[in-house]
Short mmCIF file of C-alpha atoms in Angstrom, two decimals:
data_model
loop_
_atom_site.label_atom_id
_atom_site.label_comp_id
_atom_site.label_asym_id
_atom_site.label_seq_id
_atom_site.Cartn_x
_atom_site.Cartn_y
_atom_site.Cartn_z
CA MET V 1362 -14.02 -48.45 77.05
CA LEU V 1363 -17.11 -45.82 77.78
CA PHE V 1364 -18.16 -47.27 74.30
CA ASP V 1365 -18.30 -50.96 75.20
CA GLN V 1366 -20.27 -50.19 78.78
CA LEU V 1367 -22.57 -48.51 76.76
CA LEU V 1368 -23.04 -51.01 74.20
CA LEU V 1369 -23.33 -53.96 77.03
CA VAL V 1370 -26.06 -51.68 78.43
CA VAL V 1371 -28.12 -51.79 75.46
CA ILE V 1372 -27.26 -55.63 74.73
CA TYR V 1373 -28.53 -56.01 78.25
CA GLU V 1374 -31.70 -54.03 78.04
CA LYS V 1375 -32.90 -56.63 74.81
CA TYR V 1376 -32.16 -59.62 76.87
CA LEU V 1377 -34.10 -58.46 79.89
CA GLU V 1378 -36.78 -57.62 77.50
CA LYS V 1379 -36.67 -61.09 75.71
CA SER V 1380 -36.75 -62.74 79.03
CA GLY V 1381 -39.25 -60.60 81.02
CA GLY V 1382 -37.12 -59.88 83.64
CA ASP V 1383 -36.61 -56.40 85.40
CA ARG V 1384 -35.42 -53.78 83.32
CA TYR V 1385 -33.68 -52.06 86.36
CA LEU V 1386 -29.97 -51.12 85.83
CA SER V 1387 -27.39 -50.68 88.64
CA PHE V 1388 -25.10 -48.12 88.16
CA ARG V 1389 -22.03 -50.10 88.88
CA PRO V 1390 -19.50 -51.11 86.33
CA ILE V 1391 -21.24 -53.95 83.99
CA LYS V 1392 -18.76 -56.76 83.25
CA LEU V 1393 -19.05 -59.44 80.73
CA GLU V 1394 -19.27 -62.04 82.96
CA HIS V 1395 -22.99 -60.68 83.76
CA PHE V 1396 -23.90 -62.03 80.48
CA PRO V 1397 -24.82 -65.52 79.56
CA PRO V 1398 -22.64 -66.58 76.57
CA LYS V 1399 -25.05 -67.42 74.55
CA MET V 1400 -25.90 -63.57 73.89
CA LEU V 1401 -22.61 -62.83 73.45
CA LEU V 1402 -22.22 -65.02 70.70
CA GLN V 1403 -25.30 -63.31 69.23
CA ASN V 1404 -24.14 -60.23 69.67
CA GLU V 1405 -20.50 -60.91 68.15
CA GLU V 1406 -20.72 -59.54 64.87
CA LEU V 1407 -22.03 -56.65 66.32
CA LEU V 1408 -19.35 -56.39 68.35
CA GLU V 1409 -16.82 -56.66 65.58
CA LYS V 1410 -18.35 -54.55 63.25
CA ARG V 1411 -18.61 -51.58 65.61
CA PRO V 1412 -16.48 -48.57 64.95
CA SER V 1413 -13.29 -47.13 66.03
CA SER V 1414 -14.84 -44.21 67.27
CA SER V 1415 -16.65 -43.27 70.10
CA SER V 1416 -20.13 -42.72 68.19
CA LEU V 1417 -23.57 -44.27 68.28
CA GLU V 1418 -24.73 -43.38 64.67
CA ARG V 1419 -25.10 -47.48 64.04
CA PHE V 1420 -28.41 -47.05 66.43
CA ILE V 1421 -29.83 -44.37 65.20
CA PRO V 1422 -32.95 -45.46 63.48
CA GLU V 1423 -32.30 -44.95 59.24
CA ILE V 1424 -33.04 -41.77 57.56
CA PRO V 1425 -36.34 -41.78 55.34
CA GLN V 1426 -35.53 -41.55 51.41
CA LYS V 1427 -37.46 -38.68 50.98
CA VAL V 1428 -35.23 -36.97 53.66
CA LYS V 1429 -31.87 -38.07 51.53
CA SER V 1430 -33.10 -36.59 48.53
CA ARG V 1431 -33.89 -33.31 50.24
CA ARG V 1432 -30.33 -32.90 51.76
CA LYS V 1433 -28.76 -34.16 48.19
CA MET V 1434 -30.65 -31.23 46.28
CA ARG V 1435 -30.32 -28.55 49.15
CA LYS V 1436 -26.23 -29.52 48.31
CA LEU V 1437 -26.67 -29.43 44.47
CA VAL V 1438 -28.55 -25.99 44.57
CA CYS V 1439 -25.83 -24.94 46.74
CA LEU V 1440 -23.06 -26.32 44.47
CA SER V 1441 -24.90 -24.35 41.56
CA GLY V 1442 -25.07 -21.08 43.48
CA VAL V 1443 -21.30 -21.07 44.15
CA ALA V 1444 -20.67 -22.67 40.69
CA CYS V 1445 -22.92 -19.62 39.06
CA VAL V 1446 -21.06 -16.85 41.20
CA THR V 1447 -17.72 -18.42 40.28
CA MET V 1448 -18.92 -17.96 36.63
CA LEU V 1449 -19.89 -14.51 36.75
CA PHE V 1450 -16.73 -13.56 38.65
CA PHE V 1451 -14.89 -15.53 35.82
CA ILE V 1452 -16.87 -13.43 33.26
CA ALA V 1453 -16.44 -9.81 34.97
CA VAL V 1454 -12.70 -10.54 35.01
CA SER V 1455 -12.27 -12.16 31.50
CA SER V 1456 -14.27 -9.07 30.46
CA TRP V 1457 -11.62 -6.47 31.94
CA PHE V 1458 -9.24 -8.16 30.73
CA PHE V 1459 -10.75 -8.41 27.04
CA VAL V 1460 -11.00 -4.65 27.10
CA ARG V 1461 -7.60 -4.06 28.25
CA ASP V 1462 -6.26 -6.64 25.81
CA LEU V 1463 -7.94 -5.01 22.58
CA GLY V 1464 -6.87 -1.27 23.54
CA GLY V 1465 -8.19 -0.42 26.56
CA VAL V 1466 -11.49 1.01 24.69
CA ARG V 1467 -14.26 2.23 27.17
CA VAL V 1468 -17.82 1.30 25.79
CA HIS V 1469 -19.89 4.68 26.30
CA ASN V 1470 -22.85 2.95 23.87
CA THR V 1471 -25.25 1.14 25.79
CA ASN V 1472 -26.05 -1.60 23.11
CA LEU V 1473 -22.39 -1.54 22.26
CA GLY V 1474 -21.76 -2.65 25.43
CA ILE V 1475 -24.57 -5.64 25.30
CA GLN V 1476 -23.11 -6.73 21.96
CA TYR V 1477 -19.88 -6.73 23.58
CA CYS V 1478 -21.05 -9.10 26.78
CA TYR V 1479 -22.92 -11.32 24.24
CA SER V 1480 -19.26 -11.98 22.40
CA VAL V 1481 -17.87 -12.34 25.59
CA TYR V 1482 -20.56 -14.97 26.80
CA PHE V 1483 -20.26 -16.38 23.16
CA TRP V 1484 -16.77 -17.12 23.32
CA LEU V 1485 -16.90 -18.71 26.75
CA PHE V 1486 -19.72 -21.12 25.22
CA LEU V 1487 -17.28 -22.00 22.37
CA ALA V 1488 -14.49 -22.28 25.27
CA ILE V 1489 -16.02 -24.82 26.75
CA PHE V 1490 -16.83 -26.50 23.88
CA ARG V 1491 -13.63 -26.82 22.64
CA SER V 1492 -12.23 -28.57 26.00
CA LEU V 1493 -14.72 -31.11 25.80
CA ASP V 1494 -12.66 -31.95 22.73
CA LEU V 1495 -10.67 -35.26 23.39
CA ASP V 1496 -7.97 -34.17 20.86
CA CYS V 1497 -6.79 -31.25 22.56
CA GLN V 1498 -4.06 -31.02 23.82
CA VAL V 1499 -2.17 -28.35 25.42
CA THR V 1500 1.67 -28.57 27.03
CA ASP V 1501 2.65 -25.48 28.79
CA ARG V 1502 6.31 -26.83 29.06
CA PHE V 1503 8.70 -28.70 26.72
CA GLU V 1504 11.70 -31.49 27.57
CA ILE V 1505 14.87 -31.32 25.72
CA PHE V 1506 17.76 -32.84 26.48
CA GLY V 1507 16.72 -34.66 29.40
CA ARG V 1508 15.30 -31.22 31.46
CA TYR V 1509 12.10 -29.36 30.92
CA VAL V 1510 12.21 -25.74 29.63
CA SER V 1511 9.28 -23.20 30.30
CA SER V 1512 10.73 -20.01 28.34
CA PRO V 1513 11.24 -19.73 24.35
CA ASN V 1514 14.74 -17.88 25.67
CA GLU V 1515 16.13 -20.76 27.46
CA VAL V 1516 15.68 -23.32 24.16
CA PRO V 1517 19.15 -23.25 22.05
CA LEU V 1518 18.30 -22.35 18.17
CA TRP V 1519 17.56 -25.64 16.26
CA SER V 1520 20.53 -26.55 14.58
CA ALA V 1521 20.64 -30.64 14.73
CA ASN V 1522 21.10 -32.60 11.71
CA VAL V 1523 20.68 -36.08 12.92
CA MET V 1524 19.43 -37.38 9.83
CA ASP V 1525 21.68 -37.00 6.91
CA PRO V 1526 24.82 -34.80 7.28
CA GLN V 1527 24.72 -33.52 4.00
CA ARG V 1528 21.41 -32.71 4.07
CA ASN V 1529 21.76 -29.25 4.36
CA GLU V 1530 23.90 -29.23 0.79
CA LYS V 1531 21.16 -31.04 -0.86
CA THR V 1532 18.47 -28.78 0.20
CA PHE V 1533 17.06 -25.72 1.72
CA ARG V 1534 13.60 -26.57 4.17
CA ILE V 1535 10.90 -24.04 5.57
CA LEU V 1536 7.66 -24.06 6.27
CA LEU V 1537 5.17 -21.35 5.17
CA VAL V 1538 2.23 -20.33 7.42
CA GLY V 1539 0.20 -16.87 7.54
CA ASP V 1540 -2.60 -15.49 10.20
CA THR V 1541 -0.90 -16.73 13.20
CA GLY V 1542 -2.32 -13.61 15.45
CA GLY V 1543 -4.52 -16.14 17.62
CA ILE V 1544 -7.34 -14.66 19.66
CA PRO V 1545 -8.26 -12.43 22.58
CA ILE V 1546 -8.90 -14.10 25.87
CA LEU V 1547 -7.67 -17.68 24.94
CA GLU V 1548 -4.63 -16.42 23.04
CA THR V 1549 -4.61 -19.28 20.94
CA THR V 1550 -7.05 -20.97 18.88
CA TRP V 1551 -7.82 -24.65 19.19
CA ALA V 1552 -6.98 -25.23 15.33
CA GLN V 1553 -3.86 -23.25 16.21
CA ARG V 1554 -2.85 -25.73 18.60
CA GLY V 1555 -2.89 -28.25 16.32
CA VAL V 1556 -1.30 -26.69 13.21
CA LYS V 1557 1.37 -25.83 15.75
CA GLU V 1558 2.00 -29.42 17.14
CA THR V 1559 2.39 -30.72 13.50
CA MET V 1560 4.62 -28.01 12.36
CA ALA V 1561 6.86 -28.98 15.49
CA SER V 1562 6.69 -32.57 14.41
CA ILE V 1563 7.63 -31.61 10.54
CA ALA V 1564 9.84 -29.32 11.48
CA SER V 1565 11.57 -31.88 13.93
CA GLU V 1566 11.30 -34.71 11.28
CA LYS V 1567 12.38 -32.50 8.32
CA ASP V 1568 15.08 -30.65 9.88
CA VAL V 1569 13.56 -26.90 9.38
CA GLN V 1570 15.91 -24.31 8.71
CA MET V 1571 13.29 -21.10 8.21
CA VAL V 1572 10.00 -19.98 8.56
CA LEU V 1573 8.10 -18.01 6.54
CA ASN V 1574 5.56 -15.37 8.13
CA MET V 1575 2.87 -14.10 5.70
CA GLY V 1576 1.50 -11.42 8.25
CA ASP V 1577 -1.73 -10.73 10.51
CA ASN V 1578 0.52 -11.78 13.18
CA ILE V 1579 -1.53 -10.50 16.38
CA TYR V 1580 -5.24 -10.39 16.02
CA PHE V 1581 -7.09 -7.83 15.99
CA THR V 1582 -5.70 -4.35 16.07
CA GLY V 1583 -2.23 -5.31 15.86
CA PRO V 1584 0.60 -4.65 18.75
CA THR V 1585 0.58 -1.28 21.01
CA ASP V 1586 4.24 -1.05 21.25
CA GLU V 1587 7.53 -3.35 21.26
CA PHE V 1588 7.02 -4.18 24.84
CA ASP V 1589 3.22 -5.94 23.88
CA PRO V 1590 2.65 -8.65 25.92
CA ARG V 1591 1.05 -10.44 23.26
CA PHE V 1592 4.44 -10.78 21.23
CA GLU V 1593 4.64 -13.58 24.27
CA THR V 1594 1.63 -15.29 24.48
CA ARG V 1595 0.82 -14.92 20.73
CA PHE V 1596 4.13 -16.42 19.51
CA GLU V 1597 6.95 -16.58 21.92
CA ALA V 1598 4.79 -19.00 24.02
CA VAL V 1599 3.02 -21.00 21.16
CA TYR V 1600 6.02 -21.89 18.61
CA ASP V 1601 8.04 -23.10 21.35
CA SER V 1602 8.79 -26.07 20.32
CA PRO V 1603 12.71 -26.82 19.74
CA SER V 1604 12.52 -27.79 16.15
CA LEU V 1605 10.80 -24.28 15.63
CA GLN V 1606 13.30 -22.46 16.83
CA VAL V 1607 14.64 -20.57 13.85
CA LYS V 1608 14.39 -17.40 12.08
CA TRP V 1609 10.92 -16.17 10.77
CA LEU V 1610 11.02 -13.91 8.09
CA THR V 1611 7.68 -12.00 8.91
CA ILE V 1612 6.06 -9.26 7.06
CA ALA V 1613 2.75 -7.29 8.22
CA GLY V 1614 -0.92 -7.90 7.54
CA ASN V 1615 -3.96 -5.49 7.03
CA HIS V 1616 -4.70 -6.56 11.08
CA ASP V 1617 -1.16 -5.62 12.29
CA HIS V 1618 -1.70 -2.21 10.64
CA PHE V 1619 -4.73 -1.60 12.25
CA GLY V 1620 -2.10 -1.00 15.25
CA ASN V 1621 1.31 -0.27 15.41
CA VAL V 1622 3.18 -1.88 12.85
CA THR V 1623 6.38 -0.38 13.78
CA ALA V 1624 6.23 -2.22 17.14
CA GLU V 1625 6.53 -5.47 15.28
CA ILE V 1626 9.63 -4.10 13.34
CA GLU V 1627 11.29 -3.24 16.58
CA TYR V 1628 10.53 -6.55 18.02
CA THR V 1629 13.01 -7.79 16.15
CA LYS V 1630 15.76 -6.70 18.69
CA HIS V 1631 14.14 -8.72 21.50
CA SER V 1632 13.36 -12.12 20.04
CA ARG V 1633 15.72 -14.68 18.86
CA LYS V 1634 13.35 -16.08 16.28
CA TRP V 1635 11.25 -13.09 14.78
CA TYR V 1636 12.75 -11.18 11.69
CA PHE V 1637 11.63 -7.99 10.60
CA PRO V 1638 13.78 -5.45 10.08
CA SER V 1639 11.74 -3.56 7.82
CA LEU V 1640 8.22 -3.21 6.28
CA TYR V 1641 10.23 -4.55 3.12
CA TYR V 1642 13.37 -6.34 2.74
CA LYS V 1643 15.05 -9.39 0.74
CA GLN V 1644 16.55 -12.02 2.61
CA SER V 1645 19.13 -14.62 0.45
CA GLU V 1646 19.92 -18.12 1.19
CA GLU V 1647 22.40 -20.35 -0.26
CA PHE V 1648 23.19 -24.57 -0.46
CA ASN V 1649 25.96 -25.76 -2.16
CA GLY V 1650 25.79 -23.31 -5.28
CA THR V 1651 21.95 -22.99 -5.62
CA ARG V 1652 20.86 -19.77 -4.13
CA ILE V 1653 16.84 -18.30 -3.15
CA ASP V 1654 16.08 -14.91 -2.86
CA PHE V 1655 13.54 -14.35 -0.70
CA VAL V 1656 11.50 -10.82 -1.55
CA MET V 1657 8.93 -9.78 1.25
CA ILE V 1658 6.44 -6.96 0.27
CA ASP V 1659 4.45 -5.01 2.36
CA THR V 1660 1.49 -5.12 -0.13
CA ILE V 1661 -0.87 -2.95 2.95
CA SER V 1662 1.75 0.09 1.72
CA LEU V 1663 1.23 -0.79 -1.77
CA CYS V 1664 -2.46 -1.15 -2.01
CA GLY V 1665 -3.95 0.35 1.02
CA ASN V 1666 -6.01 -1.13 3.79
CA THR V 1667 -9.21 -2.90 4.10
CA LYS V 1668 -10.27 -0.42 7.00
CA ASP V 1669 -9.40 3.36 7.15
CA ILE V 1670 -8.17 3.15 10.79
CA GLN V 1671 -4.40 3.01 12.36
CA ASN V 1672 -3.34 2.52 16.34
CA ALA V 1673 -7.36 1.75 16.79
CA GLY V 1674 -8.78 -0.03 19.40
CA PHE V 1675 -11.32 -3.23 18.81
CA ILE V 1676 -14.46 -0.99 19.12
CA GLU V 1677 -13.07 1.52 16.46
CA MET V 1678 -12.39 -1.82 14.45
CA LEU V 1679 -15.62 -2.79 14.58
CA ARG V 1680 -17.73 0.48 13.48
CA ASN V 1681 -15.51 1.25 10.61
CA GLU V 1682 -16.54 -0.37 7.43
CA SER V 1683 -14.64 -3.13 5.92
CA HIS V 1684 -13.82 -2.71 1.98
CA ASP V 1685 -11.07 -3.94 -0.68
CA PRO V 1686 -8.09 -2.07 -0.46
CA ARG V 1687 -8.63 1.43 -2.49
CA GLY V 1688 -4.89 2.15 -2.90
CA PRO V 1689 -2.38 3.53 -0.85
CA ALA V 1690 -2.19 5.73 1.97
CA ASN V 1691 1.06 7.45 1.19
CA VAL V 1692 1.59 7.20 -2.54
CA SER V 1693 5.33 8.54 -2.58
CA ALA V 1694 6.19 5.40 0.18
CA ALA V 1695 4.23 3.11 -2.61
CA GLU V 1696 5.97 4.13 -5.53
CA GLU V 1697 9.21 3.95 -3.65
CA GLN V 1698 8.47 0.73 -2.76
CA TRP V 1699 7.37 -0.37 -6.26
CA THR V 1700 10.46 0.98 -8.00
CA TRP V 1701 12.64 -0.81 -4.88
CA LEU V 1702 10.77 -4.07 -5.98
CA GLU V 1703 11.61 -4.00 -9.57
CA THR V 1704 15.46 -3.43 -8.87
CA MET V 1705 15.63 -6.46 -6.53
CA LEU V 1706 13.41 -8.36 -9.10
CA SER V 1707 15.76 -7.56 -12.39
CA GLN V 1708 19.34 -8.15 -10.19
CA SER V 1709 18.46 -11.37 -9.06
CA SER V 1710 20.60 -13.82 -10.53
CA ALA V 1711 19.31 -16.72 -8.08
CA GLN V 1712 18.00 -20.46 -9.40
CA TYR V 1713 14.91 -19.45 -6.89
CA LEU V 1714 12.78 -15.81 -6.88
CA ILE V 1715 10.10 -15.87 -4.17
CA VAL V 1716 8.12 -13.03 -3.50
CA SER V 1717 5.99 -12.74 -0.57
CA GLY V 1718 3.14 -10.75 0.61
CA HIS V 1719 0.03 -10.67 2.96
CA TYR V 1720 -2.39 -9.90 -0.18
CA PRO V 1721 -3.13 -12.67 -2.55
CA MET V 1722 -2.76 -12.34 -5.92
CA HIS V 1723 -5.38 -14.66 -7.10
CA SER V 1724 -7.73 -16.30 -4.24
CA MET V 1725 -11.16 -18.33 -4.87
CA SER V 1726 -12.25 -17.58 -0.90
CA SER V 1727 -13.70 -15.10 0.97
CA HIS V 1728 -11.40 -11.49 0.41
CA GLY V 1729 -10.71 -12.72 -3.49
CA PRO V 1730 -8.16 -11.33 -5.67
CA THR V 1731 -6.32 -8.27 -5.09
CA GLU V 1732 -6.82 -5.82 -8.28
CA CYS V 1733 -3.79 -3.78 -6.95
CA LEU V 1734 -1.46 -6.18 -7.35
CA ARG V 1735 -2.74 -7.74 -10.33
CA SER V 1736 -2.32 -5.00 -12.11
CA ARG V 1737 1.09 -3.40 -11.03
CA LEU V 1738 2.84 -6.86 -9.46
CA ASP V 1739 1.93 -9.52 -11.77
CA PRO V 1740 3.47 -7.92 -14.74
CA LEU V 1741 6.61 -7.85 -13.05
CA LEU V 1742 6.78 -11.43 -11.81
CA LYS V 1743 5.98 -12.33 -15.69
CA ARG V 1744 8.66 -9.94 -17.01
CA TYR V 1745 11.36 -11.60 -14.60
CA ASN V 1746 10.38 -15.27 -14.22
CA VAL V 1747 9.48 -15.30 -10.60
CA ASN V 1748 9.19 -18.75 -9.42
CA ALA V 1749 6.23 -17.88 -6.97
CA TYR V 1750 4.36 -15.29 -5.09
CA PHE V 1751 3.09 -16.46 -1.05
CA SER V 1752 0.69 -14.99 0.55
CA GLY V 1753 -1.92 -15.24 3.06
CA HIS V 1754 -5.37 -13.04 4.11
CA ASP V 1755 -7.71 -15.78 3.50
CA HIS V 1756 -8.07 -18.10 5.73
CA SER V 1757 -7.09 -21.05 3.86
CA LEU V 1758 -4.61 -23.04 1.69
CA GLN V 1759 -4.99 -22.44 -2.01
CA HIS V 1760 -2.64 -23.28 -5.37
CA PHE V 1761 -2.82 -21.25 -8.42
CA GLU V 1762 -0.43 -21.67 -11.63
CA TYR V 1763 -0.51 -19.41 -14.69
CA ASP V 1764 1.69 -18.66 -17.60
CA GLY V 1765 4.92 -16.77 -17.74
CA ASN V 1766 7.26 -16.16 -20.55
CA GLU V 1767 8.78 -18.54 -22.60
CA GLY V 1768 6.55 -21.55 -21.22
CA HIS V 1769 7.52 -20.16 -17.80
CA LYS V 1770 5.05 -21.11 -14.84
CA ILE V 1771 4.42 -18.93 -12.43
CA HIS V 1772 3.01 -20.43 -9.12
CA TYR V 1773 0.69 -18.53 -6.76
CA VAL V 1774 0.12 -19.98 -3.13
CA VAL V 1775 -1.98 -18.99 -0.22
CA SER V 1776 -1.11 -20.21 3.13
CA GLY V 1777 -3.33 -18.39 6.17
CA ALA V 1778 -4.97 -20.99 7.69
CA ALA V 1779 -2.07 -21.19 10.84
CA SER V 1780 -4.98 -20.02 13.60
CA ARG V 1781 -8.50 -20.75 11.81
CA ALA V 1782 -9.75 -21.83 8.32
CA ASP V 1783 -12.47 -20.41 6.07
CA ALA V 1784 -14.31 -22.89 3.45
CA SER V 1785 -15.54 -19.97 1.44
CA THR V 1786 -15.92 -20.37 -2.11
CA LYS V 1787 -17.06 -16.73 -2.39
CA HIS V 1788 -15.05 -16.48 -5.62
CA ILE V 1789 -14.32 -20.00 -7.30
CA LYS V 1790 -16.21 -18.92 -10.26
CA GLU V 1791 -13.62 -16.42 -11.62
CA PHE V 1792 -11.13 -19.24 -11.99
CA SER V 1793 -10.59 -22.35 -14.31
CA LYS V 1794 -9.51 -25.62 -13.35
CA ASP V 1795 -6.35 -24.98 -15.50
CA ASN V 1796 -5.55 -22.64 -12.99
CA LEU V 1797 -7.12 -23.52 -9.61
CA LYS V 1798 -5.27 -26.72 -8.62
CA PHE V 1799 -5.81 -27.00 -5.06
CA ASN V 1800 -7.98 -25.36 -2.13
CA TYR V 1801 -8.61 -26.19 1.56
CA PRO V 1802 -10.66 -26.26 3.15
CA GLU V 1803 -13.36 -28.01 1.12
CA LYS V 1804 -16.53 -26.43 0.28
CA SER V 1805 -18.94 -26.20 3.19
CA TRP V 1806 -23.43 -25.36 3.22
CA PHE V 1807 -22.31 -22.30 5.68
CA SER V 1808 -19.83 -20.04 3.42
CA TRP V 1809 -18.88 -18.01 6.80
CA SER V 1810 -19.07 -19.83 10.43
CA PRO V 1811 -17.82 -18.32 13.61
CA VAL V 1812 -16.95 -21.54 15.00
CA SER V 1813 -14.47 -21.68 11.83
CA GLN V 1814 -13.57 -18.24 12.04
CA LEU V 1815 -12.88 -18.14 16.06
CA GLY V 1816 -10.39 -21.50 15.43
CA PHE V 1817 -12.64 -24.22 16.75
CA ARG V 1818 -12.57 -26.43 13.36
CA LYS V 1819 -9.62 -26.48 10.76
CA GLY V 1820 -6.43 -25.01 10.16
CA GLY V 1821 -3.07 -26.13 7.88
CA PHE V 1822 0.27 -24.87 6.58
CA ILE V 1823 3.08 -25.58 3.93
CA TYR V 1824 5.84 -27.44 3.91
CA ALA V 1825 8.27 -26.21 0.94
CA GLU V 1826 11.95 -28.23 0.18
CA PHE V 1827 14.04 -26.57 -2.42
CA GLY V 1828 16.44 -28.69 -4.48
CA HIS V 1829 18.77 -28.10 -6.73
CA GLU V 1830 16.38 -28.52 -9.97
CA SER V 1831 12.82 -28.12 -8.41
CA ALA V 1832 11.11 -27.20 -5.16
CA ARG V 1833 8.49 -29.55 -3.38
CA LEU V 1834 5.45 -27.91 -1.65
CA ASP V 1835 3.66 -30.30 0.80
CA PHE V 1836 0.22 -28.75 1.86
CA TYR V 1837 -0.71 -30.07 5.58
CA ASP V 1838 -3.71 -29.93 7.63
CA LYS V 1839 -3.70 -29.54 11.53
CA ASN V 1840 -3.80 -33.39 11.97
CA GLY V 1841 -0.53 -33.83 10.01
CA LYS V 1842 -2.63 -35.54 6.92
CA GLN V 1843 -0.92 -34.72 3.91
CA LEU V 1844 -3.68 -32.90 1.38
CA TYR V 1845 -1.98 -32.32 -1.65
CA ALA V 1846 1.61 -31.46 -3.06
CA THR V 1847 3.18 -29.69 -6.13
CA PHE V 1848 6.50 -29.11 -7.73
CA ILE V 1849 8.32 -25.35 -8.44
CA PRO V 1850 11.04 -26.06 -11.27
CA THR V 1851 14.10 -23.42 -11.04
CA ARG V 1852 13.90 -20.25 -12.74
CA GLN V 1853 15.50 -19.69 -16.51
CA ILE V 1854 17.12 -16.75 -16.05
CA LEU V 1855 17.09 -14.12 -18.63
CA THR V 1856 20.29 -13.86 -20.36
CA GLU V 1857 20.17 -9.79 -20.32
CA PHE V 1858 20.07 -9.85 -16.81
CA VAL V 1859 23.10 -12.44 -16.00
CA THR V 1860 24.98 -10.37 -18.72
CA LYS V 1861 24.56 -7.19 -16.32
CA SER V 1862 26.03 -8.93 -13.44
CA THR V 1863 28.60 -11.44 -15.13
CA VAL V 1864 30.49 -8.72 -17.55
CA SER V 1865 33.29 -8.02 -16.60
CA PRO V 1866 33.91 -3.69 -16.28
CA PHE V 1867 37.15 -3.94 -17.73
CA VAL V 1868 38.37 -3.82 -21.65
CA GLU V 1869 41.11 -7.30 -22.11
CA ILE V 1870 43.99 -5.04 -24.16
#
């Protein structure tokens, strides 16, 4: 009511000005009949548009454009200041978590501290760069049987075989991955998320029964103990899809040996899918009379590590010089493993005999071939007609084929691109086209790139399906594109070894 009266006062003043009448206004209540009908009709639109509140802002003169621009600029400056303070706070908190995550090492050297801060800023920039990519999809929960599940422990072991009820009698299906250790602060890389999604899709489609994990399970310095939270953030929470809840045969890599590698063995007791019972072991699988022997070895114990450290922090790892494996730290333990390995190979009568280790026998990428394995392991593979040697270490996918005994072919496969990929071709001239059948990623202008090494570009893995006559290996990139395929026939079991295991010790009378 008050607003209406004030409005009428303004209108009446304007009317008096036009008519030349007296501008004196009484304080008695003003009524609509005081105004000519024509005047009310002229201001009808104004009355209809009045705000519901008692504000008179519409009668205030318009603010000049310069004033509006200044106000906008002030708001922008204030928001920018708040954003900068928030960013600095985020960097400080992230830095604290980063130091704690990498072993809690205190930086005493100023230069190292500055380098460390720059590395944090660089990773933060890459994180923002990654968030701008439209292909990046992050899923914190997944749906199974109509309900959402947030913890891997709530997911049942995947055993559905909806495509073919007799499929498990015809084939045995696995995934081959390596170097899944993630990255500090971000926990997982962009490439790793893409690889994981494709792994889950392939595993669901093919009904995968097992995963071979080729080491470097926690970057960069391995776990501190069996309760290290990185087991959850770098493994359980990453590979949480229902189709990946199968047994993961795991071995250790050089980065795992930088930390407490025994903790990874002990973690087997706390996980439903992580399987790492010992530094080296054998796992046998059988389907309808066809057997596969997976012999998992610890190449770091056999050949030595790439840095002379153990149970170290991140700063100590950076200070230590990298080098090719120079020999085992414990010679007697290494010889004991060599003896065990030859015993396993000589006693195997399986149609498929697969040896798996972290270091590659042959590699055309950054690290290159491992001479220790070439001199000691390769003769054993040829002597006992091993089908294939699987490895990781180099962040790529590679396939080599070499002659064994009596026409037998041995396949050397590298799968170390589960979280990052390296396009280096540093050692490619050491191999002929007859032996090097495939390598991924393709050759790049830069043999080493921090963007690719930190997992912001490519990645991949291998799907293997073992049949009664041959095994097929399909190489995939992180987007699910099939890059390459090859076949590995069943091995020719040597007669002398079959005789040892089949001849009865009893003499017929």
